mmCIF file of C-alpha atoms in Angstrom:
data_model
loop_
_atom_site.group_PDB
_atom_site.id
_atom_site.type_symbol
_atom_site.label_atom_id
_atom_site.label_comp_id
_atom_site.label_asym_id
_atom_site.label_seq_id
_atom_site.Cartn_x
_atom_site.Cartn_y
_atom_site.Cartn_z
ATOM 1 C CA GLY U 175 2.159 18.415 -33.005
ATOM 2 C CA ASP U 176 3.490 21.701 -34.247
ATOM 3 C CA ARG U 177 7.134 21.121 -33.452
ATOM 4 C CA SER U 178 8.665 24.173 -35.052
ATOM 5 C CA ALA U 179 6.057 26.385 -33.455
ATOM 6 C CA GLY U 180 7.026 24.846 -30.144
ATOM 7 C CA ILE U 181 3.643 23.361 -29.448
ATOM 8 C CA ASP U 182 3.247 19.823 -28.172
ATOM 9 C CA HIS U 183 -0.447 19.158 -28.761
ATOM 10 C CA ARG U 184 -0.415 15.374 -28.887
ATOM 11 C CA GLU U 185 -3.305 15.426 -26.429
ATOM 12 C CA HIS U 186 -0.541 14.901 -23.807
ATOM 13 C CA GLN U 187 -2.635 12.908 -23.986
ATOM 14 C CA GLU U 188 -3.713 9.800 -25.239
ATOM 15 C CA ARG U 189 -0.817 7.649 -26.039
ATOM 16 C CA ALA U 190 0.603 4.244 -26.467
ATOM 17 C CA GLY U 191 0.087 0.883 -28.068
ATOM 18 C CA ASP U 192 2.004 -2.176 -29.124
ATOM 19 C CA ASP U 193 0.956 -5.316 -30.886
ATOM 20 C CA SER U 194 4.499 -6.655 -31.048
ATOM 21 C CA LEU U 195 6.723 -7.993 -28.324
ATOM 22 C CA PRO U 196 9.822 -6.447 -26.772
ATOM 23 C CA THR U 197 13.157 -7.704 -27.982
ATOM 24 C CA GLY U 198 14.006 -11.125 -26.647
ATOM 25 C CA VAL U 199 10.422 -12.236 -25.978
ATOM 26 C CA GLU U 200 8.977 -14.802 -28.345
ATOM 27 C CA GLN U 201 5.412 -14.588 -29.593
ATOM 28 C CA ALA U 202 3.257 -17.568 -28.699
ATOM 29 C CA PRO U 203 1.921 -19.458 -31.727
ATOM 30 C CA HIS U 204 -1.550 -18.704 -33.034
ATOM 31 C CA VAL U 205 -2.116 -15.628 -30.818
ATOM 32 C CA GLN U 206 -2.725 -12.558 -32.924
ATOM 33 C CA ALA U 207 -3.400 -8.929 -32.097
ATOM 34 C CA PRO U 208 -6.933 -7.489 -32.497
ATOM 35 C CA GLY U 209 -5.787 -5.493 -35.528
ATOM 36 C CA ASP U 210 -4.367 -8.553 -37.304
ATOM 37 C CA ARG U 211 -6.234 -9.418 -40.484
ATOM 38 C CA ARG U 212 -6.079 -13.074 -39.463
ATOM 39 C CA PHE U 213 -7.669 -12.472 -36.070
ATOM 40 C CA ARG U 214 -11.262 -12.923 -37.106
ATOM 41 C CA SER U 215 -10.598 -15.976 -39.267
ATOM 42 C CA ASP U 216 -8.470 -17.737 -36.626
ATOM 43 C CA ARG U 217 -10.629 -17.306 -33.560
ATOM 44 C CA HIS U 218 -10.669 -21.075 -33.070
ATOM 45 C CA LEU U 219 -6.893 -20.977 -32.665
ATOM 46 C CA LEU U 220 -7.170 -18.218 -30.091
ATOM 47 C CA SER U 221 -9.855 -20.153 -28.238
ATOM 48 C CA ALA U 222 -7.672 -23.260 -28.293
ATOM 49 C CA SER U 223 -4.732 -21.336 -26.852
ATOM 50 C CA VAL U 224 -6.861 -19.853 -24.076
ATOM 51 C CA SER U 225 -8.490 -23.214 -23.378
ATOM 52 C CA GLU U 226 -5.078 -24.814 -23.039
ATOM 53 C CA LEU U 227 -4.031 -22.103 -20.606
ATOM 54 C CA GLU U 228 -7.233 -22.528 -18.629
ATOM 55 C CA GLY U 229 -6.644 -26.259 -18.460
ATOM 56 C CA ARG U 230 -3.176 -26.040 -16.979
ATOM 57 C CA ARG U 231 -3.538 -22.872 -14.974
ATOM 58 C CA PRO U 232 -4.894 -24.393 -11.714
ATOM 59 C CA ALA U 233 -1.844 -26.601 -11.420
ATOM 60 C CA ASP U 234 0.475 -23.641 -11.984
ATOM 61 C CA SER U 235 -1.384 -21.553 -9.464
ATOM 62 C CA GLU U 236 -1.425 -24.370 -6.955
ATOM 63 C CA ARG U 237 2.303 -24.910 -7.380
ATOM 64 C CA LYS U 238 3.011 -21.196 -6.794
ATOM 65 C CA GLY U 239 0.513 -20.878 -3.981
ATOM 66 C CA ALA U 240 -1.401 -18.140 -5.788
ATOM 67 C CA ALA U 241 -5.101 -17.855 -6.448
ATOM 68 C CA ALA U 242 -6.106 -18.432 -10.053
ATOM 69 C CA ARG U 243 -7.640 -15.463 -11.858
ATOM 70 C CA PRO U 244 -10.571 -16.086 -14.187
ATOM 71 C CA ILE U 245 -9.982 -15.753 -17.918
ATOM 72 C CA PRO U 246 -12.062 -12.865 -19.362
ATOM 73 C CA HIS U 247 -14.901 -13.678 -21.741
ATOM 74 C CA ASP U 248 -14.350 -10.809 -24.168
ATOM 75 C CA PRO U 249 -12.214 -11.944 -27.167
ATOM 76 C CA LEU U 250 -9.956 -8.932 -26.951
ATOM 77 C CA GLU U 251 -9.442 -9.451 -23.243
ATOM 78 C CA LYS U 252 -8.759 -13.155 -23.852
ATOM 79 C CA TRP U 253 -6.084 -12.200 -26.347
ATOM 80 C CA ALA U 254 -4.468 -9.717 -23.953
ATOM 81 C CA SER U 255 -4.648 -12.138 -21.023
ATOM 82 C CA ALA U 256 -3.201 -15.002 -23.061
ATOM 83 C CA CYS U 257 -0.349 -12.858 -24.354
ATOM 84 C CA GLY U 258 0.400 -11.620 -20.841
ATOM 85 C CA MET U 259 0.556 -15.144 -19.393
ATOM 86 C CA LEU U 260 2.642 -16.490 -22.224
ATOM 87 C CA ARG U 261 5.129 -13.698 -21.993
ATOM 88 C CA GLY U 262 5.527 -14.319 -18.285
ATOM 89 C CA MET U 263 6.173 -10.648 -17.533
ATOM 90 C CA SER U 264 5.026 -8.932 -14.355
ATOM 91 C CA LEU U 265 3.219 -5.606 -14.390
ATOM 92 C CA ALA U 266 6.407 -3.863 -13.275
ATOM 93 C CA GLN U 267 8.367 -5.486 -16.111
ATOM 94 C CA LYS U 268 5.755 -4.466 -18.674
ATOM 95 C CA ALA U 269 5.717 -0.915 -17.347
ATOM 96 C CA ALA U 270 9.507 -0.730 -17.396
ATOM 97 C CA ARG U 271 9.699 -2.084 -20.947
ATOM 98 C CA GLY U 272 6.933 0.276 -22.034
ATOM 99 C CA ALA U 273 8.671 3.251 -20.445
ATOM 100 C CA LEU U 274 11.977 2.307 -22.063
ATOM 101 C CA TRP U 275 10.373 1.934 -25.484
ATOM 102 C CA THR U 276 8.252 5.097 -25.354
ATOM 103 C CA VAL U 277 11.060 7.261 -23.976
ATOM 104 C CA THR U 278 13.533 5.890 -26.538
ATOM 105 C CA SER U 279 11.079 6.398 -29.386
ATOM 106 C CA SER U 280 10.205 9.849 -28.094
ATOM 107 C CA ILE U 281 13.833 10.922 -27.847
ATOM 108 C CA GLY U 282 14.529 9.667 -31.360
ATOM 109 C CA GLY U 283 11.416 11.192 -32.874
ATOM 110 C CA ARG U 284 11.687 14.440 -30.955
ATOM 111 C CA ALA U 285 15.350 14.791 -31.847
ATOM 112 C CA VAL U 286 14.261 14.763 -35.480
ATOM 113 C CA GLY U 287 11.508 17.279 -34.695
ATOM 114 C CA VAL U 288 13.815 19.660 -32.816
ATOM 115 C CA LEU U 289 16.397 19.420 -35.588
ATOM 116 C CA GLY U 290 13.676 20.225 -38.110
ATOM 117 C CA ALA U 291 12.540 23.220 -36.043
ATOM 118 C CA LEU U 292 16.084 24.558 -35.980
ATOM 119 C CA VAL U 293 16.429 24.082 -39.737
ATOM 120 C CA LEU U 294 13.138 25.937 -40.261
ATOM 121 C CA THR U 295 14.608 29.005 -38.571
ATOM 122 C CA ARG U 296 16.876 29.284 -41.636
ATOM 123 C CA PHE U 297 13.811 29.762 -43.842
ATOM 124 C CA LEU U 298 11.187 31.332 -41.555
ATOM 125 C CA ASP U 299 11.511 34.412 -39.365
ATOM 126 C CA PRO U 300 10.050 34.719 -35.846
ATOM 127 C CA HIS U 301 7.009 36.587 -37.171
ATOM 128 C CA ALA U 302 5.928 33.704 -39.436
ATOM 129 C CA ILE U 303 6.425 31.064 -36.732
ATOM 130 C CA GLY U 304 4.713 33.319 -34.177
ATOM 131 C CA GLU U 305 1.597 33.534 -36.336
ATOM 132 C CA VAL U 306 1.487 29.752 -36.634
ATOM 133 C CA ALA U 307 1.954 29.422 -32.868
ATOM 134 C CA VAL U 308 -1.009 31.714 -32.159
ATOM 135 C CA ALA U 309 -3.224 29.710 -34.544
ATOM 136 C CA VAL U 310 -2.089 26.428 -33.007
ATOM 137 C CA VAL U 311 -2.843 27.574 -29.449
ATOM 138 C CA LEU U 312 -6.291 28.775 -30.491
ATOM 139 C CA VAL U 313 -7.194 25.504 -32.221
ATOM 140 C CA MET U 314 -5.639 23.415 -29.456
ATOM 141 C CA SER U 315 -7.748 25.248 -26.869
ATOM 142 C CA ALA U 316 -10.925 24.512 -28.821
ATOM 143 C CA ASN U 317 -9.885 20.868 -28.941
ATOM 144 C CA TRP U 318 -9.244 20.644 -25.202
ATOM 145 C CA ILE U 319 -12.522 22.286 -24.266
ATOM 146 C CA THR U 320 -14.314 19.085 -25.348
ATOM 147 C CA LEU U 321 -11.610 16.527 -24.455
ATOM 148 C CA TRP U 322 -13.074 15.203 -21.213
ATOM 149 C CA GLY U 323 -10.858 12.278 -20.282
ATOM 150 C CA PHE U 324 -12.390 9.882 -22.820
ATOM 151 C CA GLY U 325 -9.114 8.098 -23.432
ATOM 152 C CA GLN U 326 -8.368 7.686 -19.728
ATOM 153 C CA TYR U 327 -11.890 6.377 -19.183
ATOM 154 C CA ALA U 328 -11.345 3.735 -21.868
ATOM 155 C CA VAL U 329 -8.147 2.601 -20.112
ATOM 156 C CA VAL U 330 -9.427 2.548 -16.534
ATOM 157 C CA LYS U 331 -13.003 1.324 -17.069
ATOM 158 C CA GLY U 332 -12.722 -0.599 -20.348
ATOM 159 C CA ARG U 333 -11.953 -3.996 -18.893
ATOM 160 C CA GLY U 334 -13.813 -7.297 -18.724
ATOM 161 C CA VAL U 335 -17.250 -7.733 -20.255
ATOM 162 C CA ASP U 336 -17.779 -3.946 -20.535
ATOM 163 C CA ALA U 337 -14.715 -3.346 -22.720
ATOM 164 C CA LEU U 338 -16.507 -2.905 -26.052
ATOM 165 C CA GLU U 339 -19.308 -0.774 -24.592
ATOM 166 C CA VAL U 340 -16.915 1.533 -22.726
ATOM 167 C CA THR U 341 -14.637 1.878 -25.741
ATOM 168 C CA PHE U 342 -17.455 2.657 -28.180
ATOM 169 C CA HIS U 343 -18.979 5.280 -25.890
ATOM 170 C CA ALA U 344 -15.578 6.959 -25.500
ATOM 171 C CA THR U 345 -15.039 6.872 -29.269
ATOM 172 C CA VAL U 346 -18.418 8.379 -30.158
ATOM 173 C CA PHE U 347 -18.230 11.225 -27.666
ATOM 174 C CA SER U 348 -14.598 12.021 -28.415
ATOM 175 C CA ILE U 349 -15.190 12.268 -32.172
ATOM 176 C CA VAL U 350 -18.588 14.031 -32.089
ATOM 177 C CA LEU U 351 -17.606 16.663 -29.520
ATOM 178 C CA GLY U 352 -14.295 17.197 -31.282
ATOM 179 C CA ALA U 353 -16.059 17.760 -34.593
ATOM 180 C CA LEU U 354 -18.309 20.375 -32.971
ATOM 181 C CA SER U 355 -15.584 22.365 -31.197
ATOM 182 C CA LEU U 356 -13.025 22.182 -34.002
ATOM 183 C CA GLY U 357 -15.670 22.972 -36.606
ATOM 184 C CA ALA U 358 -16.689 26.053 -34.636
ATOM 185 C CA ILE U 359 -13.119 27.338 -34.277
ATOM 186 C CA SER U 360 -12.468 26.856 -37.987
ATOM 187 C CA VAL U 361 -15.350 29.280 -38.638
ATOM 188 C CA VAL U 362 -14.606 31.997 -36.065
ATOM 189 C CA GLY U 363 -10.853 31.473 -35.624
ATOM 190 C CA GLY U 364 -9.840 33.889 -38.366
ATOM 191 C CA ALA U 365 -11.457 36.836 -36.604
ATOM 192 C CA LEU U 366 -9.952 35.827 -33.258
ATOM 193 C CA VAL U 367 -6.346 35.589 -34.458
ATOM 194 C CA ALA U 368 -6.692 39.001 -36.115
ATOM 195 C CA ARG U 369 -7.679 40.502 -32.754
ATOM 196 C CA LEU U 370 -4.665 38.799 -31.154
ATOM 197 C CA GLY U 371 -2.208 40.590 -33.418
ATOM 198 C CA ALA U 372 -1.667 37.774 -35.924
ATOM 199 C CA PRO U 373 -3.958 38.477 -38.902
ATOM 200 C CA GLY U 374 -1.797 36.374 -41.204
ATOM 201 C CA ALA U 375 -2.756 33.289 -39.176
ATOM 202 C CA ALA U 376 -6.401 33.354 -40.323
ATOM 203 C CA GLY U 377 -5.720 31.018 -43.238
ATOM 204 C CA TYR U 378 -3.973 28.505 -40.994
ATOM 205 C CA VAL U 379 -6.851 27.895 -38.600
ATOM 206 C CA PRO U 380 -9.154 25.631 -40.710
ATOM 207 C CA TRP U 381 -6.275 23.374 -41.780
ATOM 208 C CA LEU U 382 -4.918 23.100 -38.252
ATOM 209 C CA ALA U 383 -8.446 22.250 -37.061
ATOM 210 C CA LEU U 384 -8.489 19.390 -39.569
ATOM 211 C CA ALA U 385 -5.088 18.170 -38.336
ATOM 212 C CA PHE U 386 -6.321 18.204 -34.741
ATOM 213 C CA PHE U 387 -9.475 16.315 -35.682
ATOM 214 C CA ILE U 388 -7.408 13.583 -37.343
ATOM 215 C CA GLN U 389 -5.327 13.373 -34.180
ATOM 216 C CA ARG U 390 -8.518 13.136 -32.163
ATOM 217 C CA ILE U 391 -9.700 10.090 -34.096
ATOM 218 C CA ARG U 392 -6.534 8.340 -32.963
ATOM 219 C CA VAL U 393 -7.134 8.972 -29.244
ATOM 220 C CA VAL U 394 -9.233 5.919 -28.386
ATOM 221 C CA PRO U 395 -7.453 3.365 -30.633
ATOM 222 C CA GLU U 396 -4.199 4.303 -28.919
ATOM 223 C CA ARG U 397 -5.816 3.855 -25.543
ATOM 224 C CA VAL U 398 -7.062 0.410 -26.532
ATOM 225 C CA LEU U 399 -3.457 -0.556 -27.177
ATOM 226 C CA THR U 400 -2.345 1.126 -23.959
ATOM 227 C CA ARG U 401 -4.975 -0.798 -22.026
ATOM 228 C CA HIS U 402 -3.222 -4.015 -22.987
ATOM 229 C CA MET U 403 0.205 -2.598 -22.069
ATOM 230 C CA ASN U 404 1.247 -2.549 -25.745
ATOM 231 C CA PHE U 405 3.321 0.504 -26.520
ATOM 232 C CA ARG U 406 5.328 -0.088 -29.675
ATOM 233 C CA PRO U 407 2.847 1.178 -32.332
ATOM 234 C CA SER U 408 2.606 4.461 -30.456
ATOM 235 C CA GLY U 409 6.370 4.767 -30.540
ATOM 236 C CA HIS U 410 6.347 4.012 -34.250
ATOM 237 C CA ALA U 411 3.614 6.611 -34.815
ATOM 238 C CA LEU U 412 5.580 9.238 -32.928
ATOM 239 C CA MET U 413 8.885 8.581 -34.656
ATOM 240 C CA VAL U 414 7.585 8.138 -38.205
ATOM 241 C CA GLY U 415 5.159 11.036 -37.775
ATOM 242 C CA GLU U 416 7.964 13.347 -36.676
ATOM 243 C CA MET U 417 10.054 12.310 -39.661
ATOM 244 C CA ALA U 418 7.148 12.919 -42.036
ATOM 245 C CA TYR U 419 6.444 16.316 -40.475
ATOM 246 C CA THR U 420 10.071 17.428 -40.568
ATOM 247 C CA ALA U 421 10.663 16.326 -44.159
ATOM 248 C CA THR U 422 7.440 17.969 -45.371
ATOM 249 C CA ALA U 423 7.804 21.231 -43.451
ATOM 250 C CA VAL U 424 11.468 21.799 -44.298
ATOM 251 C CA TRP U 425 10.920 21.035 -47.994
ATOM 252 C CA LEU U 426 7.928 23.374 -48.245
ATOM 253 C CA ALA U 427 9.607 26.133 -46.234
ATOM 254 C CA ALA U 428 12.652 25.956 -48.507
ATOM 255 C CA SER U 429 10.236 26.237 -51.444
ATOM 256 C CA GLY U 430 8.850 29.518 -50.106
ATOM 257 C CA MET U 431 5.535 28.325 -48.582
ATOM 258 C CA GLY U 432 6.048 30.339 -45.396
ATOM 259 C CA GLY U 433 3.929 29.401 -42.395
ATOM 260 C CA PHE U 434 1.829 27.013 -44.474
ATOM 261 C CA ALA U 435 4.868 24.705 -44.536
ATOM 262 C CA ILE U 436 4.317 24.048 -40.812
ATOM 263 C CA VAL U 437 0.554 23.644 -41.233
ATOM 264 C CA ILE U 438 0.837 21.118 -44.073
ATOM 265 C CA GLY U 439 3.565 19.299 -42.147
ATOM 266 C CA ASN U 440 1.148 18.883 -39.248
ATOM 267 C CA LEU U 441 -1.519 17.475 -41.562
ATOM 268 C CA VAL U 442 0.903 14.926 -43.019
ATOM 269 C CA GLN U 443 2.069 13.938 -39.539
ATOM 270 C CA SER U 444 -1.496 13.440 -38.296
ATOM 271 C CA VAL U 445 -2.438 11.196 -41.234
ATOM 272 C CA VAL U 446 0.719 9.078 -40.937
ATOM 273 C CA ALA U 447 0.324 8.582 -37.167
ATOM 274 C CA LEU U 448 -3.376 7.705 -37.496
ATOM 275 C CA ALA U 449 -2.624 5.099 -40.167
ATOM 276 C CA ILE U 450 0.005 3.418 -37.960
ATOM 277 C CA ILE U 451 -2.248 3.304 -34.896
ATOM 278 C CA VAL U 452 -5.343 2.038 -36.726
ATOM 279 C CA ARG U 453 -3.294 -0.631 -38.479
ATOM 280 C CA ALA U 454 -2.052 -1.839 -35.085
ATOM 281 C CA ALA U 455 -5.350 -1.624 -33.180
ATOM 282 C CA GLY U 456 -7.678 -2.612 -35.999
ATOM 283 C CA VAL U 457 -11.149 -1.115 -36.248
ATOM 284 C CA ALA U 458 -13.345 -3.601 -34.407
ATOM 285 C CA SER U 459 -11.530 -3.062 -31.101
ATOM 286 C CA TRP U 460 -12.719 0.561 -30.815
ATOM 287 C CA LEU U 461 -15.494 1.079 -33.396
ATOM 288 C CA THR U 462 -17.746 -1.954 -32.873
ATOM 289 C CA PRO U 463 -21.249 -0.420 -32.521
ATOM 290 C CA VAL U 464 -23.127 -1.012 -29.279
ATOM 291 C CA PRO U 465 -26.284 0.740 -28.011
ATOM 292 C CA LEU U 466 -25.566 4.016 -26.222
ATOM 293 C CA ARG U 467 -26.747 3.854 -22.616
ATOM 294 C CA ARG U 468 -27.662 6.858 -20.485
ATOM 295 C CA GLU U 469 -26.118 5.311 -17.377
ATOM 296 C CA ARG U 470 -22.815 4.757 -19.150
ATOM 297 C CA ILE U 471 -22.804 8.325 -20.476
ATOM 298 C CA ARG U 472 -23.412 9.733 -16.996
ATOM 299 C CA GLU U 473 -20.631 7.617 -15.532
ATOM 300 C CA MET U 474 -18.244 8.664 -18.299
ATOM 301 C CA LEU U 475 -18.995 12.347 -17.746
ATOM 302 C CA ARG U 476 -18.596 12.032 -13.972
ATOM 303 C CA PHE U 477 -15.206 10.457 -14.581
ATOM 304 C CA GLY U 478 -14.068 12.738 -17.383
ATOM 305 C CA VAL U 479 -15.348 16.270 -16.729
ATOM 306 C CA PRO U 480 -12.937 16.887 -13.797
ATOM 307 C CA LEU U 481 -10.101 15.669 -16.011
ATOM 308 C CA GLY U 482 -11.299 17.992 -18.764
ATOM 309 C CA LEU U 483 -11.296 20.998 -16.420
ATOM 310 C CA GLN U 484 -7.811 20.095 -15.217
ATOM 311 C CA GLY U 485 -6.666 19.769 -18.817
ATOM 312 C CA ILE U 486 -8.027 23.186 -19.766
ATOM 313 C CA ALA U 487 -6.317 24.787 -16.751
ATOM 314 C CA SER U 488 -3.052 23.044 -17.637
ATOM 315 C CA GLN U 489 -3.257 24.178 -21.251
ATOM 316 C CA ALA U 490 -4.062 27.741 -20.226
ATOM 317 C CA ALA U 491 -1.067 27.914 -17.886
ATOM 318 C CA ARG U 492 1.215 26.370 -20.447
ATOM 319 C CA PHE U 493 0.217 27.908 -23.784
ATOM 320 C CA TRP U 494 -2.049 30.944 -23.482
ATOM 321 C CA ASP U 495 0.924 33.235 -22.922
ATOM 322 C CA ARG U 496 1.682 33.043 -26.682
ATOM 323 C CA PRO U 497 -1.510 34.824 -27.790
ATOM 324 C CA MET U 498 -1.059 37.383 -25.000
ATOM 325 C CA ILE U 499 2.503 38.126 -26.099
ATOM 326 C CA SER U 500 1.324 38.431 -29.690
ATOM 327 C CA TYR U 501 -1.471 40.792 -28.643
ATOM 328 C CA HIS U 502 0.834 43.114 -26.685
ATOM 329 C CA LEU U 503 4.197 42.768 -28.487
ATOM 330 C CA GLY U 504 3.410 41.331 -31.925
ATOM 331 C CA ALA U 505 3.726 37.936 -33.634
ATOM 332 C CA GLY U 506 7.526 38.246 -33.943
ATOM 333 C CA ALA U 507 7.995 38.388 -30.174
ATOM 334 C CA ALA U 508 5.584 35.468 -29.787
ATOM 335 C CA GLY U 509 7.628 33.422 -32.266
ATOM 336 C CA ALA U 510 10.942 34.071 -30.485
ATOM 337 C CA TYR U 511 9.405 33.332 -27.077
ATOM 338 C CA ASN U 512 7.825 30.193 -28.483
ATOM 339 C CA MET U 513 11.156 28.855 -29.682
ATOM 340 C CA ALA U 514 12.772 29.502 -26.301
ATOM 341 C CA TYR U 515 9.903 27.773 -24.488
ATOM 342 C CA ASN U 516 10.096 24.827 -26.859
ATOM 343 C CA LEU U 517 13.796 24.275 -26.161
ATOM 344 C CA ALA U 518 13.413 24.734 -22.395
ATOM 345 C CA ASP U 519 10.506 22.284 -22.294
ATOM 346 C CA ILE U 520 12.498 19.383 -23.736
ATOM 347 C CA PRO U 521 13.217 17.553 -20.417
ATOM 348 C CA ALA U 522 9.603 17.676 -19.244
ATOM 349 C CA ILE U 523 8.121 16.690 -22.608
ATOM 350 C CA GLN U 524 10.662 14.198 -23.883
ATOM 351 C CA VAL U 525 11.085 12.307 -20.611
ATOM 352 C CA GLY U 526 8.418 13.183 -18.058
ATOM 353 C CA GLU U 527 5.334 12.860 -20.212
ATOM 354 C CA GLN U 528 6.510 9.588 -21.739
ATOM 355 C CA PHE U 529 6.750 8.026 -18.284
ATOM 356 C CA ALA U 530 3.304 9.406 -17.476
ATOM 357 C CA LEU U 531 1.829 7.683 -20.526
ATOM 358 C CA VAL U 532 3.121 4.324 -19.328
ATOM 359 C CA LEU U 533 2.137 4.869 -15.700
ATOM 360 C CA THR U 534 -1.550 5.448 -16.493
ATOM 361 C CA PRO U 535 -2.391 1.814 -17.406
ATOM 362 C CA SER U 536 0.130 0.510 -14.871
ATOM 363 C CA MET U 537 -1.540 2.360 -11.990
ATOM 364 C CA ALA U 538 -4.948 1.159 -13.153
ATOM 365 C CA GLU U 539 -3.752 -2.456 -12.796
ATOM 366 C CA LEU U 540 -2.445 -1.967 -9.237
ATOM 367 C CA PRO U 541 -4.573 -2.565 -6.136
ATOM 368 C CA ARG U 542 -5.721 0.682 -4.560
ATOM 369 C CA ASP U 543 -3.618 0.216 -1.432
ATOM 370 C CA ARG U 544 -0.422 0.100 -3.508
ATOM 371 C CA ARG U 545 -1.057 3.099 -5.774
ATOM 372 C CA ALA U 546 0.082 5.831 -3.363
ATOM 373 C CA ALA U 547 3.466 4.209 -2.769
ATOM 374 C CA ALA U 548 3.894 3.530 -6.492
ATOM 375 C CA LEU U 549 3.076 7.151 -7.341
ATOM 376 C CA GLU U 550 5.573 8.406 -4.761
ATOM 377 C CA ARG U 551 8.323 6.138 -6.038
ATOM 378 C CA SER U 552 7.628 7.012 -9.688
ATOM 379 C CA SER U 553 7.721 10.736 -8.892
ATOM 380 C CA ARG U 554 11.092 10.367 -7.160
ATOM 381 C CA LEU U 555 12.555 8.514 -10.133
ATOM 382 C CA MET U 556 11.248 11.070 -12.642
ATOM 383 C CA ALA U 557 12.601 13.942 -10.543
ATOM 384 C CA LEU U 558 15.994 12.236 -10.368
ATOM 385 C CA ILE U 559 16.119 12.213 -14.181
ATOM 386 C CA ILE U 560 14.337 15.443 -15.136
ATOM 387 C CA PHE U 561 15.788 17.963 -12.666
ATOM 388 C CA PRO U 562 19.442 17.507 -13.684
ATOM 389 C CA LEU U 563 18.462 17.691 -17.365
ATOM 390 C CA ALA U 564 16.516 20.914 -16.856
ATOM 391 C CA ILE U 565 19.212 22.567 -14.729
ATOM 392 C CA GLY U 566 21.945 21.537 -17.160
ATOM 393 C CA LEU U 567 19.982 22.901 -20.104
ATOM 394 C CA GLY U 568 19.555 26.225 -18.324
ATOM 395 C CA LEU U 569 23.281 26.455 -17.548
ATOM 396 C CA VAL U 570 24.266 26.090 -21.207
ATOM 397 C CA ALA U 571 21.420 28.205 -22.627
ATOM 398 C CA SER U 572 23.498 31.135 -23.895
ATOM 399 C CA PRO U 573 26.158 29.177 -25.803
ATOM 400 C CA LEU U 574 23.500 26.734 -27.016
ATOM 401 C CA ILE U 575 21.348 29.464 -28.582
ATOM 402 C CA SER U 576 24.408 31.089 -30.101
ATOM 403 C CA LEU U 577 25.281 27.754 -31.676
ATOM 404 C CA VAL U 578 21.935 26.449 -32.955
ATOM 405 C CA LEU U 579 20.012 29.561 -34.071
ATOM 406 C CA PRO U 580 20.840 31.938 -36.935
ATOM 407 C CA HIS U 581 22.692 35.143 -36.080
ATOM 408 C CA ASN U 582 19.767 37.431 -36.843
ATOM 409 C CA GLU U 583 16.560 38.301 -35.030
ATOM 410 C CA TRP U 584 16.400 34.730 -33.716
ATOM 411 C CA GLN U 585 19.328 35.476 -31.383
#
């Protein structure tokens, strides 16, 4: 996302993935992730591992007094099921480990991003960053208009024998609709930003649209990893992407590139994060062609359109104030406001949204009668962490700004 412009446009979205195990848990022999180059050539080893588990599972279930669950027939589901049984971790343990990893990775990566944003204020004035912020909000809005819960649909419905069909449908519609909306905004965006009081942002719009489209390609592969409760590649993508963005943007800003330093930094970040996710998820797990079915499309739209409307409303409430401030008060005021919002939003973004990313697949695994209690408990725990952070940040706002921002118009 555009860290220095204070915009978190990671689709809030569609996170997670992990083809490696948490510390202290040993990988079972011969079981490889779907993205592993050896996966296709060693399917007989995977089948042998699953067969062995199937052979001894009734006795284990009988000993524990639990009913045996059938092993899925889809190869990817077999892999995930085998890894889950061999690790011996409950859903709660997986969710807790995933939350710990994603929050830790987020804090590390975001710390780098926030530090980079503060360094950029030494090279860019509020007007330059305000113009970038207006362009980012415009492109992000075009992206969200056609982001109709495809990633969530792949997590919730992409299980069992329908996994490949669900995943491919979500991939096709996410990429095609994204290409249409982002292509349209790259054509008309220049005229729109000029009317919003940021004419210098016209050149940023096409490149930001490309960065968003690259991010959009990564949506479904990340969700495939999330579906199997694997979160580490997403953490790697976040942390390494933030480092790549910060290094690129600061270097270019110091070289006199102005607002384009932020735009190019976003492009580099998007490419790096996509490469990490695709390497972890592979290609076959989300891009294996299957016939498109009208019934599946209707079901996906019924599931996703309400989520899309909610997402647009959330984005409007959260980000559309930047263009309005730019329209009435100028890009400089929008840039200063954007920086303040970015700093104030740290508790909600760095902690709250990371827990939400982990809870999505966890809730999908729970029986319906347990979801309400789990949601209530999770909300209490998040409030216990986030509220003190937010209140504390507000209490130290004045000395913090005096310390971290230059003593010029940024103050």
